[in-house]
């Protein structure tokens, strides 16, 4: 099926930018966590980040700090006061996935691009600079005072764009953070960018692509 949305919104980290929180934590904790324990430790860190964003909004540094502290407690690992800031600051250095930059530039000639990110006002400009594309708008959890998967951040985007979900496509590599909510909100179209960090889930009426260069084909470009 070919979609003709008024806007295309994108998750940023994981979908467009290579989300390296796990590898960064692995390098940071390699002297404190045994190799056999590391996968379980990183899984806990991933889960606790999700759990931290489901409640009232808090700065992303606090999300990271709470999550890594909880993972350390769960696995009896030493937590150091410098850990959270090291993880947070690493976000600024992460780079786009292959073929993202040129594909976004191609699509932007035809349909306005929007970022909807669980990020902060001080972090997101670094990632936007790496992506290079001419985004129509960039919205963060800090501005919306809510993180995905909560509907509030999506509704913030709709209000700012003056556009309902029935006229939009949303693209993400995550069902848990993005696509389940996008389905419930009634987006015209949803694209699952399969980066291998989450399984595909049936029943949410998404278009699955495993190469970002396939996105223009969904738009008839």
mmCIF file of C-alpha atoms in Angstrom:
data_model
loop_
_atom_site.group_PDB
_atom_site.id
_atom_site.type_symbol
_atom_site.label_atom_id
_atom_site.label_comp_id
_atom_site.label_asym_id
_atom_site.label_seq_id
_atom_site.Cartn_x
_atom_site.Cartn_y
_atom_site.Cartn_z
ATOM 1 C CA UNK A 1 0.000 0.000 0.000
ATOM 2 C CA UNK A 2 1.158 3.544 -0.799
ATOM 3 C CA UNK A 3 0.630 6.166 1.913
ATOM 4 C CA UNK A 4 0.309 9.926 1.428
ATOM 5 C CA UNK A 5 0.596 11.443 4.906
ATOM 6 C CA UNK A 6 0.568 15.153 5.633
ATOM 7 C CA UNK A 7 3.525 14.670 8.019
ATOM 8 C CA UNK A 8 5.875 11.798 8.878
ATOM 9 C CA UNK A 9 6.976 11.589 12.499
ATOM 10 C CA UNK A 10 10.028 9.617 13.578
ATOM 11 C CA UNK A 11 11.354 8.253 16.795
ATOM 12 C CA UNK A 12 14.979 9.369 17.006
ATOM 13 C CA UNK A 13 17.119 7.056 19.149
ATOM 14 C CA UNK A 14 17.172 3.503 17.902
ATOM 15 C CA UNK A 15 15.228 4.352 14.762
ATOM 16 C CA UNK A 16 17.359 7.058 13.141
ATOM 17 C CA UNK A 17 20.306 7.348 15.518
ATOM 18 C CA UNK A 18 22.078 4.158 16.564
ATOM 19 C CA UNK A 19 20.994 3.824 20.201
ATOM 20 C CA UNK A 20 24.158 2.759 22.001
ATOM 21 C CA UNK A 21 23.065 2.948 25.627
ATOM 22 C CA UNK A 22 23.652 -0.782 26.076
ATOM 23 C CA UNK A 23 27.130 -0.845 24.501
ATOM 24 C CA UNK A 24 28.054 2.329 26.408
ATOM 25 C CA UNK A 25 26.963 0.763 29.703
ATOM 26 C CA UNK A 26 28.804 -2.427 28.828
ATOM 27 C CA UNK A 27 32.048 -0.511 28.358
ATOM 28 C CA UNK A 28 31.483 1.520 31.501
ATOM 29 C CA UNK A 29 30.795 -1.505 33.711
ATOM 30 C CA UNK A 30 33.188 -4.002 32.180
ATOM 31 C CA UNK A 31 35.406 -3.861 35.279
ATOM 32 C CA UNK A 32 32.453 -4.394 37.651
ATOM 33 C CA UNK A 33 30.200 -6.876 35.851
ATOM 34 C CA UNK A 34 31.367 -10.340 34.805
ATOM 35 C CA UNK A 35 30.985 -11.210 31.140
ATOM 36 C CA UNK A 36 28.513 -13.978 32.006
ATOM 37 C CA UNK A 37 26.402 -11.533 34.041
ATOM 38 C CA UNK A 38 26.530 -8.653 31.558
ATOM 39 C CA UNK A 39 23.551 -9.620 29.320
ATOM 40 C CA UNK A 40 21.220 -9.870 32.328
ATOM 41 C CA UNK A 41 22.580 -6.608 33.753
ATOM 42 C CA UNK A 42 21.969 -4.767 30.475
ATOM 43 C CA UNK A 43 18.485 -6.289 30.158
ATOM 44 C CA UNK A 44 17.660 -4.936 33.615
ATOM 45 C CA UNK A 45 18.997 -1.497 32.710
ATOM 46 C CA UNK A 46 16.830 -1.515 29.564
ATOM 47 C CA UNK A 47 13.708 -2.547 31.477
ATOM 48 C CA UNK A 48 14.205 -0.020 34.259
ATOM 49 C CA UNK A 49 14.556 2.814 31.718
ATOM 50 C CA UNK A 50 11.148 1.887 30.355
ATOM 51 C CA UNK A 51 9.690 1.655 33.846
ATOM 52 C CA UNK A 52 11.097 5.074 34.756
ATOM 53 C CA UNK A 53 9.378 6.870 31.870
ATOM 54 C CA UNK A 54 5.901 5.508 32.578
ATOM 55 C CA UNK A 55 5.198 7.812 35.503
ATOM 56 C CA UNK A 56 5.353 11.562 35.948
ATOM 57 C CA UNK A 57 7.911 13.342 33.773
ATOM 58 C CA UNK A 58 11.435 13.748 35.100
ATOM 59 C CA UNK A 59 14.633 14.891 33.329
ATOM 60 C CA UNK A 60 16.246 12.188 31.205
ATOM 61 C CA UNK A 61 19.410 12.314 33.311
ATOM 62 C CA UNK A 62 17.287 11.273 36.278
ATOM 63 C CA UNK A 63 15.681 8.510 34.197
ATOM 64 C CA UNK A 64 19.131 7.160 33.361
ATOM 65 C CA UNK A 65 20.410 7.601 36.908
ATOM 66 C CA UNK A 66 17.440 5.844 38.507
ATOM 67 C CA UNK A 67 17.522 3.026 35.976
ATOM 68 C CA UNK A 68 21.232 2.290 36.285
ATOM 69 C CA UNK A 69 21.055 2.469 40.074
ATOM 70 C CA UNK A 70 18.171 -0.019 40.075
ATOM 71 C CA UNK A 71 20.085 -2.342 37.737
ATOM 72 C CA UNK A 72 23.104 -2.142 40.029
ATOM 73 C CA UNK A 73 21.003 -2.979 43.080
ATOM 74 C CA UNK A 74 19.321 -5.873 41.291
ATOM 75 C CA UNK A 75 22.668 -7.411 40.356
ATOM 76 C CA UNK A 76 24.695 -6.391 43.424
ATOM 77 C CA UNK A 77 26.992 -4.179 41.344
ATOM 78 C CA UNK A 78 28.821 -1.079 42.598
ATOM 79 C CA UNK A 79 27.255 2.189 41.428
ATOM 80 C CA UNK A 80 29.506 5.218 41.034
ATOM 81 C CA UNK A 81 28.284 8.809 41.085
ATOM 82 C CA UNK A 82 29.869 9.453 37.671
ATOM 83 C CA UNK A 83 28.046 6.600 35.905
ATOM 84 C CA UNK A 84 24.775 8.336 35.009
ATOM 85 C CA UNK A 85 26.415 11.478 33.610
ATOM 86 C CA UNK A 86 28.807 9.408 31.508
ATOM 87 C CA UNK A 87 25.861 7.524 29.994
ATOM 88 C CA UNK A 88 23.885 10.733 29.444
ATOM 89 C CA UNK A 89 26.726 12.620 27.783
ATOM 90 C CA UNK A 90 27.427 9.731 25.431
ATOM 91 C CA UNK A 91 24.057 10.355 23.730
ATOM 92 C CA UNK A 92 25.447 13.474 22.037
ATOM 93 C CA UNK A 93 28.062 11.418 20.172
ATOM 94 C CA UNK A 94 25.833 8.677 18.720
ATOM 95 C CA UNK A 95 25.601 8.590 14.924
ATOM 96 C CA UNK A 96 22.846 7.751 12.387
ATOM 97 C CA UNK A 97 22.193 4.247 11.162
ATOM 98 C CA UNK A 98 23.335 3.506 7.583
ATOM 99 C CA UNK A 99 21.348 5.174 4.778
ATOM 100 C CA UNK A 100 19.308 7.321 7.177
ATOM 101 C CA UNK A 101 20.751 10.693 6.160
ATOM 102 C CA UNK A 102 20.284 10.373 2.414
ATOM 103 C CA UNK A 103 16.855 8.730 2.743
ATOM 104 C CA UNK A 104 15.542 11.481 5.013
ATOM 105 C CA UNK A 105 16.828 14.119 2.608
ATOM 106 C CA UNK A 106 15.000 12.399 -0.246
ATOM 107 C CA UNK A 107 11.692 12.126 1.617
ATOM 108 C CA UNK A 108 11.909 15.696 2.949
ATOM 109 C CA UNK A 109 11.539 17.041 -0.585
ATOM 110 C CA UNK A 110 8.000 15.647 -0.651
ATOM 111 C CA UNK A 111 6.666 15.314 2.915
ATOM 112 C CA UNK A 112 7.542 17.367 6.040
ATOM 113 C CA UNK A 113 9.612 15.426 8.573
ATOM 114 C CA UNK A 114 8.984 15.548 12.323
ATOM 115 C CA UNK A 115 11.016 14.168 15.230
ATOM 116 C CA UNK A 116 9.157 12.958 18.329
ATOM 117 C CA UNK A 117 11.807 11.927 20.838
ATOM 118 C CA UNK A 118 12.177 10.878 24.457
ATOM 119 C CA UNK A 119 14.937 13.436 24.665
ATOM 120 C CA UNK A 120 15.827 16.747 26.225
ATOM 121 C CA UNK A 121 16.149 20.215 24.757
ATOM 122 C CA UNK A 122 19.898 20.192 25.421
ATOM 123 C CA UNK A 123 20.477 16.750 23.865
ATOM 124 C CA UNK A 124 18.404 16.659 20.701
ATOM 125 C CA UNK A 125 20.260 19.389 18.720
ATOM 126 C CA UNK A 126 23.388 17.215 18.648
ATOM 127 C CA UNK A 127 21.456 14.339 17.094
ATOM 128 C CA UNK A 128 19.605 16.577 14.643
ATOM 129 C CA UNK A 129 22.953 17.917 13.478
ATOM 130 C CA UNK A 130 24.147 14.354 12.823
ATOM 131 C CA UNK A 131 20.983 13.593 10.829
ATOM 132 C CA UNK A 132 21.421 16.685 8.615
ATOM 133 C CA UNK A 133 17.899 16.532 7.135
ATOM 134 C CA UNK A 134 15.644 19.620 7.055
ATOM 135 C CA UNK A 135 13.125 18.732 9.768
ATOM 136 C CA UNK A 136 9.856 20.643 9.820
ATOM 137 C CA UNK A 137 9.613 20.257 13.603
ATOM 138 C CA UNK A 138 11.383 18.569 16.515
ATOM 139 C CA UNK A 139 9.495 17.752 19.716
ATOM 140 C CA UNK A 140 10.955 16.342 22.914
ATOM 141 C CA UNK A 141 9.629 14.684 26.039
ATOM 142 C CA UNK A 142 10.930 17.642 28.005
ATOM 143 C CA UNK A 143 8.643 20.014 26.104
ATOM 144 C CA UNK A 144 5.653 17.672 26.297
ATOM 145 C CA UNK A 145 6.358 16.821 29.979
ATOM 146 C CA UNK A 146 5.776 13.161 29.141
ATOM 147 C CA UNK A 147 7.714 10.291 27.605
ATOM 148 C CA UNK A 148 6.619 7.759 25.043
ATOM 149 C CA UNK A 149 4.800 5.376 25.264
ATOM 150 C CA UNK A 150 2.392 7.780 27.008
ATOM 151 C CA UNK A 151 -0.194 9.330 24.714
ATOM 152 C CA UNK A 152 0.468 12.810 26.115
ATOM 153 C CA UNK A 153 3.649 13.321 24.099
ATOM 154 C CA UNK A 154 1.894 12.310 20.862
ATOM 155 C CA UNK A 155 -1.007 14.629 21.654
ATOM 156 C CA UNK A 156 1.478 17.436 22.239
ATOM 157 C CA UNK A 157 2.783 16.841 18.719
ATOM 158 C CA UNK A 158 -0.724 16.848 17.212
ATOM 159 C CA UNK A 159 -1.541 20.146 18.931
ATOM 160 C CA UNK A 160 1.654 21.823 17.717
ATOM 161 C CA UNK A 161 1.275 20.565 14.153
ATOM 162 C CA UNK A 162 -2.457 21.236 13.973
ATOM 163 C CA UNK A 163 -2.784 17.775 12.468
ATOM 164 C CA UNK A 164 -4.502 14.620 13.664
ATOM 165 C CA UNK A 165 -3.027 11.117 13.620
ATOM 166 C CA UNK A 166 -5.328 10.090 10.782
ATOM 167 C CA UNK A 167 -3.226 12.291 8.465
ATOM 168 C CA UNK A 168 0.188 11.124 9.691
ATOM 169 C CA UNK A 169 2.666 8.263 9.466
ATOM 170 C CA UNK A 170 4.800 7.330 12.475
ATOM 171 C CA UNK A 171 8.086 5.436 12.100
ATOM 172 C CA UNK A 172 9.890 3.638 14.898
ATOM 173 C CA UNK A 173 12.068 0.651 15.714
ATOM 174 C CA UNK A 174 10.068 0.039 18.913
ATOM 175 C CA UNK A 175 6.608 -1.369 19.455
ATOM 176 C CA UNK A 176 6.790 -0.862 23.229
ATOM 177 C CA UNK A 177 7.683 2.824 23.102
ATOM 178 C CA UNK A 178 5.963 3.962 19.913
ATOM 179 C CA UNK A 179 3.967 1.711 17.638
ATOM 180 C CA UNK A 180 1.469 0.255 20.105
ATOM 181 C CA UNK A 181 0.497 3.773 21.181
ATOM 182 C CA UNK A 182 0.475 4.956 17.559
ATOM 183 C CA UNK A 183 -1.939 2.150 16.723
ATOM 184 C CA UNK A 184 -4.247 3.029 19.616
ATOM 185 C CA UNK A 185 -4.212 6.696 18.585
ATOM 186 C CA UNK A 186 -5.245 5.879 14.997
ATOM 187 C CA UNK A 187 -2.295 6.929 12.851
ATOM 188 C CA UNK A 188 -2.945 6.642 9.119
ATOM 189 C CA UNK A 189 0.178 4.521 8.778
ATOM 190 C CA UNK A 190 2.902 3.051 10.951
ATOM 191 C CA UNK A 191 6.310 1.791 9.843
ATOM 192 C CA UNK A 192 8.354 -0.608 11.944
ATOM 193 C CA UNK A 193 12.023 -0.019 11.182
ATOM 194 C CA UNK A 194 13.434 -3.399 12.177
ATOM 195 C CA UNK A 195 16.798 -2.716 13.848
ATOM 196 C CA UNK A 196 16.892 -6.094 15.563
ATOM 197 C CA UNK A 197 16.577 -4.821 19.131
ATOM 198 C CA UNK A 198 12.853 -5.608 19.429
ATOM 199 C CA UNK A 199 10.809 -8.402 17.862
ATOM 200 C CA UNK A 200 8.119 -7.619 15.333
ATOM 201 C CA UNK A 201 4.622 -7.935 16.804
ATOM 202 C CA UNK A 202 1.554 -8.997 14.834
ATOM 203 C CA UNK A 203 -1.788 -7.259 15.100
ATOM 204 C CA UNK A 204 -0.730 -3.614 15.008
ATOM 205 C CA UNK A 205 -1.147 -2.993 11.267
ATOM 206 C CA UNK A 206 2.402 -1.829 10.617
ATOM 207 C CA UNK A 207 4.565 -1.851 7.513
ATOM 208 C CA UNK A 208 7.812 -3.633 8.381
ATOM 209 C CA UNK A 209 11.055 -2.599 6.690
ATOM 210 C CA UNK A 210 14.543 -3.862 7.498
ATOM 211 C CA UNK A 211 16.399 -1.388 5.283
ATOM 212 C CA UNK A 212 15.691 2.318 5.741
ATOM 213 C CA UNK A 213 15.990 2.811 1.987
ATOM 214 C CA UNK A 214 12.645 1.003 1.670
ATOM 215 C CA UNK A 215 10.785 3.904 3.304
ATOM 216 C CA UNK A 216 10.336 6.002 0.128
ATOM 217 C CA UNK A 217 8.656 3.006 -1.501
ATOM 218 C CA UNK A 218 5.882 3.120 1.126
ATOM 219 C CA UNK A 219 5.298 6.727 0.047
ATOM 220 C CA UNK A 220 5.345 6.124 -3.685
ATOM 221 C CA UNK A 221 8.603 8.042 -4.079
#
